CSV table of C-alpha atoms in Angstrom, one decimal:
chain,number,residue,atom,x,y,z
P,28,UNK,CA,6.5,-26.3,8.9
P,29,UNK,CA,8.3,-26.5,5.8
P,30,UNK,CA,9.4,-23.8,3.4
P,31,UNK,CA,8.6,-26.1,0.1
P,32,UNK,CA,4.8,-26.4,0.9
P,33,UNK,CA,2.8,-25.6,-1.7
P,34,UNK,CA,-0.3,-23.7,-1.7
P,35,UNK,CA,-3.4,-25.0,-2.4
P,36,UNK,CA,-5.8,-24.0,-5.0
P,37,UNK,CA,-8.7,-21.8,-3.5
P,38,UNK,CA,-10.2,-19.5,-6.0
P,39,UNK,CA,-12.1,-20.0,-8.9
P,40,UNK,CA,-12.5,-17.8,-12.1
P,41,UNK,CA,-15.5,-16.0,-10.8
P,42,UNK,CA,-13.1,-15.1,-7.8
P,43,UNK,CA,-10.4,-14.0,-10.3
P,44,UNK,CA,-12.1,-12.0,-11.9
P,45,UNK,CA,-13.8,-10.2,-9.0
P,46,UNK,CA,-10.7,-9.7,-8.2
P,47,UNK,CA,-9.4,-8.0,-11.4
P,48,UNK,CA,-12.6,-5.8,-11.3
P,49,UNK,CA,-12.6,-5.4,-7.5
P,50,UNK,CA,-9.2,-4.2,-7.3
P,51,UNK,CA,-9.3,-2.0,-10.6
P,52,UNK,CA,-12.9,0.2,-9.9
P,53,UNK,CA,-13.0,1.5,-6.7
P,54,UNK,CA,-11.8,4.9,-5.6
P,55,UNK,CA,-10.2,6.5,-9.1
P,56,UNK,CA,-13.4,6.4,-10.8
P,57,UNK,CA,-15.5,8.3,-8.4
P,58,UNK,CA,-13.4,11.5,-7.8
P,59,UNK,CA,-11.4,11.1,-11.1
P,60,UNK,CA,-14.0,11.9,-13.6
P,61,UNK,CA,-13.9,15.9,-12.8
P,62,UNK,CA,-10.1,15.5,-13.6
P,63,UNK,CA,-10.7,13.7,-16.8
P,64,UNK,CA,-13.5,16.4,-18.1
P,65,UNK,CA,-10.7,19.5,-16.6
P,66,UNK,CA,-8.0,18.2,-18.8
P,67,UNK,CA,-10.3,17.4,-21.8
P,68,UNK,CA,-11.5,21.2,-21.1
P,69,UNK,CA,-15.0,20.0,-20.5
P,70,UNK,CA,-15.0,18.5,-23.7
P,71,UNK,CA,-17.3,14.8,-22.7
P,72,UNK,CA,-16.3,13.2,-25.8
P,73,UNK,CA,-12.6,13.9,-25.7
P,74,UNK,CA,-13.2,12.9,-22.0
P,75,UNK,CA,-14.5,9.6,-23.3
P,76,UNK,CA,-11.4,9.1,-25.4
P,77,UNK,CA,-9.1,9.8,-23.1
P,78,UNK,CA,-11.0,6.7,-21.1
P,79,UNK,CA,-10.5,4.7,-24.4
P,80,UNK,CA,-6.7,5.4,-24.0
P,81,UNK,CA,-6.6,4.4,-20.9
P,82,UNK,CA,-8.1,1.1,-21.6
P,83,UNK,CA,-5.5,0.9,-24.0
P,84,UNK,CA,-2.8,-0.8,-21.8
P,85,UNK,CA,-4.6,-2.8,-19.8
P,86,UNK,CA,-7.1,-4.0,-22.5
P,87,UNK,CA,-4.4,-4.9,-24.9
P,88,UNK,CA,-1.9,-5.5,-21.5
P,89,UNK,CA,-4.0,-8.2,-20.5
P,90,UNK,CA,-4.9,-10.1,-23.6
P,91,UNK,CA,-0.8,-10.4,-24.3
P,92,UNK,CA,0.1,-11.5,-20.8
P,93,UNK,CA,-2.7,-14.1,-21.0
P,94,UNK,CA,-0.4,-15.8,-23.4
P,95,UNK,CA,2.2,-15.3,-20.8
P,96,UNK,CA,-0.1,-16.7,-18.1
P,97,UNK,CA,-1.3,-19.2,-20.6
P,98,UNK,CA,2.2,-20.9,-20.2
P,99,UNK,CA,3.3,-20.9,-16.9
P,100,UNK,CA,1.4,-20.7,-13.4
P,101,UNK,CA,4.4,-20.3,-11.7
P,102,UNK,CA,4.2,-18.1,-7.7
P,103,UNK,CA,5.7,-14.7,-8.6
P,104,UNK,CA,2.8,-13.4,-10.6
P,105,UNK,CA,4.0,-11.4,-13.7
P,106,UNK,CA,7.6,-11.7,-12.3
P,107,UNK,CA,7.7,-15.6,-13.0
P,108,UNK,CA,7.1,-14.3,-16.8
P,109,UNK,CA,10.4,-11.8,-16.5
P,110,UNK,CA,12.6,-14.7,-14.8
P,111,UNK,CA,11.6,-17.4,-17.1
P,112,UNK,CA,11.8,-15.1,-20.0
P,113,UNK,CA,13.8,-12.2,-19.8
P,114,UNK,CA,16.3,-12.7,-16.5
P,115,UNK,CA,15.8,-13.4,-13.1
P,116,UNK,CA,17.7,-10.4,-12.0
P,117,UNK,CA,15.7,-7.9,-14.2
P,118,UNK,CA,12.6,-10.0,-12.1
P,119,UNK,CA,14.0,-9.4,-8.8
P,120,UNK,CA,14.4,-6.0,-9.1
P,121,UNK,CA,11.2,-4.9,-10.8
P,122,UNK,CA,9.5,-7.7,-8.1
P,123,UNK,CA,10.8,-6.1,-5.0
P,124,UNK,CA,9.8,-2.5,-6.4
P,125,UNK,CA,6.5,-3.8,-6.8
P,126,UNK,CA,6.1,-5.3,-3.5
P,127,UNK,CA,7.6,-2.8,-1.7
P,128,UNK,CA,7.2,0.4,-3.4
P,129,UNK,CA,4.4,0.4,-6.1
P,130,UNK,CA,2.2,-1.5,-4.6
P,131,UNK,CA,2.1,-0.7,-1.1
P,132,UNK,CA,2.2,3.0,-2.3
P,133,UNK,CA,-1.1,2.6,-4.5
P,134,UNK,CA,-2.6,0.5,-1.4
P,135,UNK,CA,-1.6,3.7,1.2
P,136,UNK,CA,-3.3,6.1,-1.0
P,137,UNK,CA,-6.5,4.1,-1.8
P,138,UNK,CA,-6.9,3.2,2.0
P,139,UNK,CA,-6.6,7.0,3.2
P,140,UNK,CA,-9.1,7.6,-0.1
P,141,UNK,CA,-11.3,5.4,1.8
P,142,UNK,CA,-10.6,7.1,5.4
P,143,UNK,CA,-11.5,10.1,3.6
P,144,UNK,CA,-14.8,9.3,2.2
P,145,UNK,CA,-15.9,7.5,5.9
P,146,UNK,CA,-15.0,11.2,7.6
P,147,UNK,CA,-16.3,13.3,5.3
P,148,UNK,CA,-14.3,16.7,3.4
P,149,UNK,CA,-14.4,18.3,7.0
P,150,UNK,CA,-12.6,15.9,8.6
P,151,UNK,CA,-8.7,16.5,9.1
P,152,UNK,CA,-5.8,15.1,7.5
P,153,UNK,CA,-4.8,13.8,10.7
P,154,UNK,CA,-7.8,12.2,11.0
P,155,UNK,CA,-7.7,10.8,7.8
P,156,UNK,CA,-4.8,9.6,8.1
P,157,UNK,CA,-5.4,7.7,11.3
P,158,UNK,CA,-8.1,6.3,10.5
P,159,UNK,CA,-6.4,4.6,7.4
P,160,UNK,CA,-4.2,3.5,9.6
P,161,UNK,CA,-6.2,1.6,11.5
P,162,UNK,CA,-8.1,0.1,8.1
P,163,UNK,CA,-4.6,-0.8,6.8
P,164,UNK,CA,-4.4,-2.8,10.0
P,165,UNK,CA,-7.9,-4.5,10.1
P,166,UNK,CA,-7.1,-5.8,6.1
P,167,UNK,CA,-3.5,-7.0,7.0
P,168,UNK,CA,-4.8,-9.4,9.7
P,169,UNK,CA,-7.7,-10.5,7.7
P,170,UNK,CA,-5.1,-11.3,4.6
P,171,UNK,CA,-3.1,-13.4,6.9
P,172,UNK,CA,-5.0,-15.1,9.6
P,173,UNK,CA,-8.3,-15.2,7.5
P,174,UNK,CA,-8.0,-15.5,3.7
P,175,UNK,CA,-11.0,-17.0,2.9
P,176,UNK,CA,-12.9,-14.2,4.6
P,177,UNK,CA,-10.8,-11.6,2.8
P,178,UNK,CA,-12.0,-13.6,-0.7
P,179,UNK,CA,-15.3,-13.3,1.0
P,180,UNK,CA,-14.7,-9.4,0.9
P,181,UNK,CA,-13.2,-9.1,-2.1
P,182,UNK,CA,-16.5,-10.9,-4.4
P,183,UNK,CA,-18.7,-8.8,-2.2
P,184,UNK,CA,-16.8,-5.5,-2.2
P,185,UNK,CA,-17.5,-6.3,-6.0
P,186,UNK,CA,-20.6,-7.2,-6.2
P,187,UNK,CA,-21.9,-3.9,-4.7
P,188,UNK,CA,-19.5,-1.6,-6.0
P,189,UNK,CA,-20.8,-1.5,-9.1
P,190,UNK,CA,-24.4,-0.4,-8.1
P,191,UNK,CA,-23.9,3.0,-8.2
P,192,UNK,CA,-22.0,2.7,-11.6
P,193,UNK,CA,-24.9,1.0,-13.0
P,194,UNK,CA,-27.5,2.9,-12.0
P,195,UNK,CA,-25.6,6.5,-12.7
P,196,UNK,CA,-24.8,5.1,-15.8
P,197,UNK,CA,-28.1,3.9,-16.7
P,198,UNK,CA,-30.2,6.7,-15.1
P,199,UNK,CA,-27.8,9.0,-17.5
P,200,UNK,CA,-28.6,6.7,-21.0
P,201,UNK,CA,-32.1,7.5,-20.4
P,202,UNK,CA,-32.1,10.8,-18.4
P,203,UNK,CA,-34.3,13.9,-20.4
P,204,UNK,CA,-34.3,16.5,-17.1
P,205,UNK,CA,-32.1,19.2,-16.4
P,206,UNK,CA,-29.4,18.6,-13.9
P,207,UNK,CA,-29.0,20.4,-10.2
P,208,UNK,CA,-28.0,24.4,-10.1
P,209,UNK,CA,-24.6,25.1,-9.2
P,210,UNK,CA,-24.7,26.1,-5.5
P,211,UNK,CA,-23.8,29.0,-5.0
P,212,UNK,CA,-21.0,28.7,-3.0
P,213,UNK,CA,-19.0,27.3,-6.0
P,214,UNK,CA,-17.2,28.8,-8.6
P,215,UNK,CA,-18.2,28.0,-12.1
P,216,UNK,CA,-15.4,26.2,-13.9
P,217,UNK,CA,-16.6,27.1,-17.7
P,218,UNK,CA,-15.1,24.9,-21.0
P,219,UNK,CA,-11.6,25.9,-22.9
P,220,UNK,CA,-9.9,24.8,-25.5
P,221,UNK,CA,-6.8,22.4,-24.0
P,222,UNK,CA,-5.0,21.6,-27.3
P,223,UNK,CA,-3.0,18.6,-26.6
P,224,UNK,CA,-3.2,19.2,-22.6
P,225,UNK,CA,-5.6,16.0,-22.2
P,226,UNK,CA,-3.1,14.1,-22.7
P,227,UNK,CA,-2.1,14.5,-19.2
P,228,UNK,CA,-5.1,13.4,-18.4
P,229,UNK,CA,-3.9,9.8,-18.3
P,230,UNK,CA,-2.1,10.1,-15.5
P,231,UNK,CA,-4.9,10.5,-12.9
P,232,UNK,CA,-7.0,8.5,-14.9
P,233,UNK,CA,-4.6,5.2,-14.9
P,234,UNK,CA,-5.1,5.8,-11.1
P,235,UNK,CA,-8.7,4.0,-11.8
P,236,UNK,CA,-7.5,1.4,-14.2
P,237,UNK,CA,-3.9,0.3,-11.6
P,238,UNK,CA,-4.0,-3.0,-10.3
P,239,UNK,CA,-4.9,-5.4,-12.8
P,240,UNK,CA,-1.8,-7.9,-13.0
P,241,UNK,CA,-2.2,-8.4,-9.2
P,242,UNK,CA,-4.7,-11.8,-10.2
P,243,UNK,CA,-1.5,-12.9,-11.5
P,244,UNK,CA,0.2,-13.2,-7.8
P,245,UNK,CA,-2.4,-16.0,-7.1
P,246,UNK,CA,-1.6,-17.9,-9.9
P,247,UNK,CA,-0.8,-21.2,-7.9
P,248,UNK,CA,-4.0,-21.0,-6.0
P,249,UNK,CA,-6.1,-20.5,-8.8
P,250,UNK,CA,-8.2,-23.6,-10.0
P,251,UNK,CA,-7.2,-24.7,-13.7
P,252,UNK,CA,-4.7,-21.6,-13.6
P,253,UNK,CA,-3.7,-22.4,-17.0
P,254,UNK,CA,-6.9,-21.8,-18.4
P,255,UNK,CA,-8.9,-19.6,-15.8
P,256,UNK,CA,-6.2,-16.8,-15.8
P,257,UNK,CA,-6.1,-16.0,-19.2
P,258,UNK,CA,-10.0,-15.9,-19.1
P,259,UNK,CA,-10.1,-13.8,-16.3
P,260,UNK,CA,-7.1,-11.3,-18.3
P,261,UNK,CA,-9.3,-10.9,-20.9
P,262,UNK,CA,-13.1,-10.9,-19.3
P,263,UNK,CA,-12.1,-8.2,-16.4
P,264,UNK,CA,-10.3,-5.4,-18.3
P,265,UNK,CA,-13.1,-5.4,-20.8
P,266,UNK,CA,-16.0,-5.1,-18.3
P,267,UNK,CA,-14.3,-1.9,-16.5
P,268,UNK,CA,-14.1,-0.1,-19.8
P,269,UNK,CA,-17.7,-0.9,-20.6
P,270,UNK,CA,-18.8,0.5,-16.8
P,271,UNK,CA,-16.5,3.3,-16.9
P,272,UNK,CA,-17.9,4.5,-20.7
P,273,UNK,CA,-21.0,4.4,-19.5
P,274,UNK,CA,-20.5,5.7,-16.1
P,275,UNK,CA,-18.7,8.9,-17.2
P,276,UNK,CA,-21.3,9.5,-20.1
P,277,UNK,CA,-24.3,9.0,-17.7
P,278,UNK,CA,-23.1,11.2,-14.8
P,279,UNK,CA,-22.1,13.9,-17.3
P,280,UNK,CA,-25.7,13.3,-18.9
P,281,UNK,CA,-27.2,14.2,-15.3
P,282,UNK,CA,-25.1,16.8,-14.0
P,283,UNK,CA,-23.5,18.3,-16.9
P,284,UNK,CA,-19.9,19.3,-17.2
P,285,UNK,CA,-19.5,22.4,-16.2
P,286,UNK,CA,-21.2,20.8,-12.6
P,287,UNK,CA,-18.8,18.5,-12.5
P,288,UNK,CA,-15.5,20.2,-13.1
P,289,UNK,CA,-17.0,23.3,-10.6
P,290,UNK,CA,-18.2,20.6,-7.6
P,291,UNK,CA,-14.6,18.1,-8.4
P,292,UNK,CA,-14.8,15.2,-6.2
P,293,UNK,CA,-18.0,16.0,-4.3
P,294,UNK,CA,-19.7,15.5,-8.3
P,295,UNK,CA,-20.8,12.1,-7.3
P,296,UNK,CA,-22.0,12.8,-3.7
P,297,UNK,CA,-24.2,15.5,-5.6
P,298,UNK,CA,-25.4,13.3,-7.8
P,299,UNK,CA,-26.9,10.4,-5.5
P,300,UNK,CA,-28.2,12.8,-3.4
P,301,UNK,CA,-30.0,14.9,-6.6
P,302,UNK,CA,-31.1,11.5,-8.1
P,303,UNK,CA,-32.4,9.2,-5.2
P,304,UNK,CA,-32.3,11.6,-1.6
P,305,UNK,CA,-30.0,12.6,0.9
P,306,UNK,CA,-31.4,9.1,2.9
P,307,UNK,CA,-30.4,6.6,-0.2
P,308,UNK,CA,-27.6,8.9,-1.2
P,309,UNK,CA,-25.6,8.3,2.2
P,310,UNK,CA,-26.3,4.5,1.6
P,311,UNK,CA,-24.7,4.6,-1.6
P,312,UNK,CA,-21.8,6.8,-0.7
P,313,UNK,CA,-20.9,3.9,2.1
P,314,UNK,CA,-21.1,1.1,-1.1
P,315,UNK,CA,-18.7,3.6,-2.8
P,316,UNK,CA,-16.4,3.6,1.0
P,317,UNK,CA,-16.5,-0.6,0.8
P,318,UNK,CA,-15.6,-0.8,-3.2
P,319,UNK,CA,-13.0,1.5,-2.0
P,320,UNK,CA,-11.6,-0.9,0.9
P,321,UNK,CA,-12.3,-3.7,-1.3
P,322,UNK,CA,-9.9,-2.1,-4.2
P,323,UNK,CA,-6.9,-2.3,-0.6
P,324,UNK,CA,-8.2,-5.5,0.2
P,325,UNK,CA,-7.2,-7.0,-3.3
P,326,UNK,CA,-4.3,-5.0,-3.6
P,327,UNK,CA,-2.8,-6.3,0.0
P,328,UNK,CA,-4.5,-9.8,-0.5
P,329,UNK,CA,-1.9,-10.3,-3.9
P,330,UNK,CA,0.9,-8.6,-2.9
P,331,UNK,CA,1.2,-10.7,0.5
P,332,UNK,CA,2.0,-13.4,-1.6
P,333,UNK,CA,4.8,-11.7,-3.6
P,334,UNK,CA,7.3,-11.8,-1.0
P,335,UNK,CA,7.5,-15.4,-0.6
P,336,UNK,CA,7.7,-16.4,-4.0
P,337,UNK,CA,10.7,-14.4,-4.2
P,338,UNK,CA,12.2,-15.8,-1.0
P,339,UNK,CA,11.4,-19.0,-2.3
P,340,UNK,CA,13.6,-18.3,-5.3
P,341,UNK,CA,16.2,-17.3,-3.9
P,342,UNK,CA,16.0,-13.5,-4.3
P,343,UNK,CA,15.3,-12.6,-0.6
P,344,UNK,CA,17.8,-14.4,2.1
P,345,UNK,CA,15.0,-15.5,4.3
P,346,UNK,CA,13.9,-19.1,5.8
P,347,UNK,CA,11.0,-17.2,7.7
P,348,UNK,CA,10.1,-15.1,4.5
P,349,UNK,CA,10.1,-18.8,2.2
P,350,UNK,CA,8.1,-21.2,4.8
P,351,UNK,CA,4.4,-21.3,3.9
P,352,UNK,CA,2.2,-21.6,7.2
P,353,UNK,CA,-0.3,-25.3,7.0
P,354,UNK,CA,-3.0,-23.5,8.4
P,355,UNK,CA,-2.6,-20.0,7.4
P,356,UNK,CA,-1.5,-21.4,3.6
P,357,UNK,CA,0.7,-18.4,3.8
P,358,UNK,CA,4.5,-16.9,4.8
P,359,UNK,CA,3.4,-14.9,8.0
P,360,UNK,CA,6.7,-13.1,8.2
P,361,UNK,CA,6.5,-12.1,4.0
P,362,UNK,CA,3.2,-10.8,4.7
P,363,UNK,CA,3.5,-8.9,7.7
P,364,UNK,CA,6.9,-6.8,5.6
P,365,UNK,CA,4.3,-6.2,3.1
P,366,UNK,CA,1.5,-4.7,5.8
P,367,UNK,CA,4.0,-2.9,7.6
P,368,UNK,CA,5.9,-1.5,4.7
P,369,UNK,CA,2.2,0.0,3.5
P,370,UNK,CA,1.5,1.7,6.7
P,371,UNK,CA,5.6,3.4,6.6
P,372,UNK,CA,4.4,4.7,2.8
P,373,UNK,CA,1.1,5.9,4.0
P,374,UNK,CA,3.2,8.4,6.5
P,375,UNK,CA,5.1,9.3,3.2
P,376,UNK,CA,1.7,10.5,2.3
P,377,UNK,CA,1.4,12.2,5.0
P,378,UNK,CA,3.9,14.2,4.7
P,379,UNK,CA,3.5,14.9,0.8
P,380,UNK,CA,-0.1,15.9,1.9
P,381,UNK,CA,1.0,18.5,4.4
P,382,UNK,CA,3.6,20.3,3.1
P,383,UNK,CA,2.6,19.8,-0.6
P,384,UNK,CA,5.4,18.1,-2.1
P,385,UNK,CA,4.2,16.9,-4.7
P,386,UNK,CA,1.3,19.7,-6.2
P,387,UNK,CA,-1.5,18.1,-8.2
P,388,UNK,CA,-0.4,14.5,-7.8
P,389,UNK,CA,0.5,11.7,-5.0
P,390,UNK,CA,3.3,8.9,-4.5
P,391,UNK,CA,1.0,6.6,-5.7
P,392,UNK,CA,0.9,8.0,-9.5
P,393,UNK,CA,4.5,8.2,-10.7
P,394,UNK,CA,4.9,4.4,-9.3
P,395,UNK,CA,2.4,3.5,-11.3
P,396,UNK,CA,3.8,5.0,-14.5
P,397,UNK,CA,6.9,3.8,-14.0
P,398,UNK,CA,5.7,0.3,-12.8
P,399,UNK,CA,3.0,0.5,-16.3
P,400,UNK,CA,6.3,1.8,-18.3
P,401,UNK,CA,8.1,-1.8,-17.2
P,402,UNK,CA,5.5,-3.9,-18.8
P,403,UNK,CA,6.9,-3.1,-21.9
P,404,UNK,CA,9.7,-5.8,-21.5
P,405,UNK,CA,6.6,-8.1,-20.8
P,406,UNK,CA,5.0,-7.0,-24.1
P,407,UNK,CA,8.4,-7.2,-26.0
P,408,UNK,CA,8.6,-10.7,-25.4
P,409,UNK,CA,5.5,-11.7,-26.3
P,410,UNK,CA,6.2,-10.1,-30.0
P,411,UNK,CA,9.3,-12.4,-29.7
P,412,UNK,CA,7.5,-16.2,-29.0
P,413,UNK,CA,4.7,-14.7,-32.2
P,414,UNK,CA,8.2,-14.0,-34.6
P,415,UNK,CA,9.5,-17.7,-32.9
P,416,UNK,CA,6.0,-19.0,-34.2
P,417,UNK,CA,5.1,-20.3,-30.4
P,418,UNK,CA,2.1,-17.8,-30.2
P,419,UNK,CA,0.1,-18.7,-33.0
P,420,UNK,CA,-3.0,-15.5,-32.9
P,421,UNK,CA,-2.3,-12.2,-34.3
P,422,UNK,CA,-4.7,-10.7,-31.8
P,423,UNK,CA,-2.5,-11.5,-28.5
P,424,UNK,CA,0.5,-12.5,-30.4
P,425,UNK,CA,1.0,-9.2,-32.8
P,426,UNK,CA,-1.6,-6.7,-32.5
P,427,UNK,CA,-2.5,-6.6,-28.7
P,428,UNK,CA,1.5,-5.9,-27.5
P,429,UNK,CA,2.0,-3.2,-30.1
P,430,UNK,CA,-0.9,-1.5,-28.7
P,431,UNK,CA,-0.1,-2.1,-25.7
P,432,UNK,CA,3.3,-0.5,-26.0
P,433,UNK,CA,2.0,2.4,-27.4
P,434,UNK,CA,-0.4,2.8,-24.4
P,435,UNK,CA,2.5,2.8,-21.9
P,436,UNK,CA,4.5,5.2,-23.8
P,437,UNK,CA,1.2,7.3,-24.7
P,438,UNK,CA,1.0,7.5,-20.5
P,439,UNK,CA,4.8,7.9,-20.1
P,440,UNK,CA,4.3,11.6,-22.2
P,441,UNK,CA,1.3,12.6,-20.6
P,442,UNK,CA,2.8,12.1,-17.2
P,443,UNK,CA,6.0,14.2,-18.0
P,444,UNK,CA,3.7,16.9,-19.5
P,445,UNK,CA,1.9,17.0,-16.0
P,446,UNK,CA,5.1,17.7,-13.9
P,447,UNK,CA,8.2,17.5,-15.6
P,448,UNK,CA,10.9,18.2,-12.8
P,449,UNK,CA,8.6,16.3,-9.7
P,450,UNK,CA,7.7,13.3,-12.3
P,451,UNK,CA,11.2,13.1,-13.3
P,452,UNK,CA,13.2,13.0,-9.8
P,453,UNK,CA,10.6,10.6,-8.6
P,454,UNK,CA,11.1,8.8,-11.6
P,455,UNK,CA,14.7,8.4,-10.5
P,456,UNK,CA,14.1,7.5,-7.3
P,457,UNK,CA,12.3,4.4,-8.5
P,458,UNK,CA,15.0,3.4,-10.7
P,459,UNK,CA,17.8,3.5,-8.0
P,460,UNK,CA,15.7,1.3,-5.9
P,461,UNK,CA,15.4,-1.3,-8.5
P,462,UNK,CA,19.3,-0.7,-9.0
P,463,UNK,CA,19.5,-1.4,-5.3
P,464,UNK,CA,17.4,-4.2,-5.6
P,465,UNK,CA,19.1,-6.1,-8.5
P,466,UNK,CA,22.5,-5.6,-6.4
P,467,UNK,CA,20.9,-7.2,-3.4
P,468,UNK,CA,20.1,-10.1,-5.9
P,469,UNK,CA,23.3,-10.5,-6.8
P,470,UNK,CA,24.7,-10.6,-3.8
P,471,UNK,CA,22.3,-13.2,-2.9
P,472,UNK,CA,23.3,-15.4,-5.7
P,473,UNK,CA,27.2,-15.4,-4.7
């Protein structure tokens, strides 16, 4: 076997962007939208903008790093743009963070999200937490020993999860009933005035919209990358803010706000089982328990990869980590550090869970701001090749990054506002790591 094998190219742009939709609607939008409408104060509307906002980064994110991913199709994903453009150390450490800390993180909490929806609100967390376990386990050998069946998963997880998005969202254009009585054992949550409180609202909401720049991780096994990726950037962003519009306006349509900031995360059981029976309704809760697996299949299918570009580079010490199996057409030893790394976060989240260490929020949401905050280096140069004249539309070159830096920093408030102290120390803790990280890479180097 030899370490400089290259991988060939297996997915299309219909795969791409099943994958940049698969991975980005799964979990967050089903038991996010009660969050959205609390911090908007029931408000739909301001609900819907706060959406909008959302879309902002990784609308505009993606059409600017489609210039980036219009140049190079380089293994590394996003982090081939940071070393070719910026610095290889700045690369290595924000790489390893991702592969070992965002990433994996987001992937724990997703999975258990799963866990929780296959056991039901009765179950325990132990339970839960078990059982995610043992889907984090089934997904990692499926990503290794059988990728072509996980890209098998990953268009069909996609295919159906959008079912219940589409018809929710267009039983809701059309709907001229009244919605389901509260039941009684719930308290009414009634509508207030927030001020500028929704702006925390992002931070639970970017939840639904994380994963996007994963596609980028399969860059060299991507058909015509130079011209499929960018496609898929733009196409897949702009399709989740279209379903999740018209998702969160048709469900609030049906059941009304104040149902859904009263019932919280059981809104959408409520709904299927009010529109269609309690029969159809449990089949559509198990297409929402698949699009949820299917957003940790993504997830774990494009961060296995990350590991070996960066051993390849030189930023990880390791001949096993580097060499690309012939049959497998991936490192076995990368990816395995990446499924094992997942299951030691997902007993961080454990532990949050139980003794509440984090109130109102997970381990997954302040790596994802922090990860989202990064991007802006990404952003920065792409403003640089449009002043250099080598990006030649205002759209991608001018107009996307700016609003795309504005997004990030728009999400960089509103998660401060949420938790000041927990946000910030965690905050910190990702930084050191990258620190760590970047000295590991030097030491590599010498």
């Amino acid at each position: 076997m030899e370490t400089n094998m290259q991988a060939k190219p297996t997915y299309g742009l219909v795969t791409a962007i099943a994958m940049i939709v698969g991975i980005v609607i799964g979990s967050g939008i089903y038991f996010k939208v009660d969050d959205i409408l609390n911090f908007a104060g029931g408000n739909v509307w301001l609900g819907m903008l706060v959406i909008a906002l959302g879309a902002v980064s990784i609308v505009f994110g993606s059409l600017s790093i489609s210039e980036l991913a219009l140049r190079s199709a380089a293994s590394g994903g996003i982090f081939s743009y940071y070393e070719r453009y910026i610095h290889p150390g700045l690369a290595a450490s924000l790489g390893m963070f991702t592969a070992y800390v965002y990433l994996p993180t987001v992937i724990a909490v997703v999975t258990w999200v799963g866990a929780n929806y296959t056991l039901g609100q009765g179950a325990s967390l132990e339970a839960q937490i078990l059982l995610a376990l043992f889907y984090l386990f089934v997904l990692t050998v499926i990503n290794i020993f059988g990728r072509v069946v996980a890209g098998y998963f990953q268009s069909l997880s996609t295919m159906v999860k959008i079912i219940p998005l589409v018809l929710i969202a267009l039983l809701g254009l059309f709907w001229a009933g009244k919605g389901p009585s509260l039941p009684g054992d719930v308290d009414l949550v009634a509508p207030r005035n927030v001020g500028w409180g929704w702006l925390s609202g992002l931070v639970p909401l970017y939840f639904a919209y994380d994963g996007w720049t994963v596609v980028a991780s399969i860059a060299p096994e991507v058909k015509s990358p130079k011209k499929n990726l960018p496609r898929a950037l733009i196409a897949g962003p702009l399709i989740i803010l279209v379903l999740y519009l018209l998702f969160f306006y048709g469900l609030n349509r049906i059941l009304g706000p104040e149902f859904i900031m009263s019932t919280g995360n059981a809104a959408v059981g409520y709904a299927v089982s009010y529109l269609f029976g309690s029969a159809i309704g449990r089949a559509l809760m198990v297409i929402v328990i698949i699009s949820v697996l299917g957003v940790s299949n993504g997830m774990m299918l494009g961060t296995m990869r990350l590991p070996q570009a960066f051993a390849s580079r030189g930023w990880i010490r390791s001949e096993g980590f580097a060499r690309i199996h012939p049959k497998y057409q991936i490192s076995v030893a990368a990816s395995l550090s990446v499924g094992l790394v997942t299951m030691l976060w997902l007993g961080v989240h454990y532990l949050v869970m139980r003794y509440n260490l984090l109130p109102g929020s997970d381990i997954s949401e302040i790596t994802i701001v922090f990860n989202n905050t990064s991007f802006i280096f990404l952003y920065s140069t792409v403003l640089g090749l449009y002043r250099k004249g080598e990006v030649k539309r205002k759209l991608t070159g001018l107009f996307s990054p700016v609003l795309a830096i504005v997004g990030s920093l728009i999400l960089l408030v509103g998660s401060l506002m949420t938790n000041f102290v927990a946000v910030l120390c965690f905050m910190l803790f990702c930084l050191v790591f990258c620190l760590v990280a970047y000295a590991v890479y030097l030491k590599n180097q010498s």
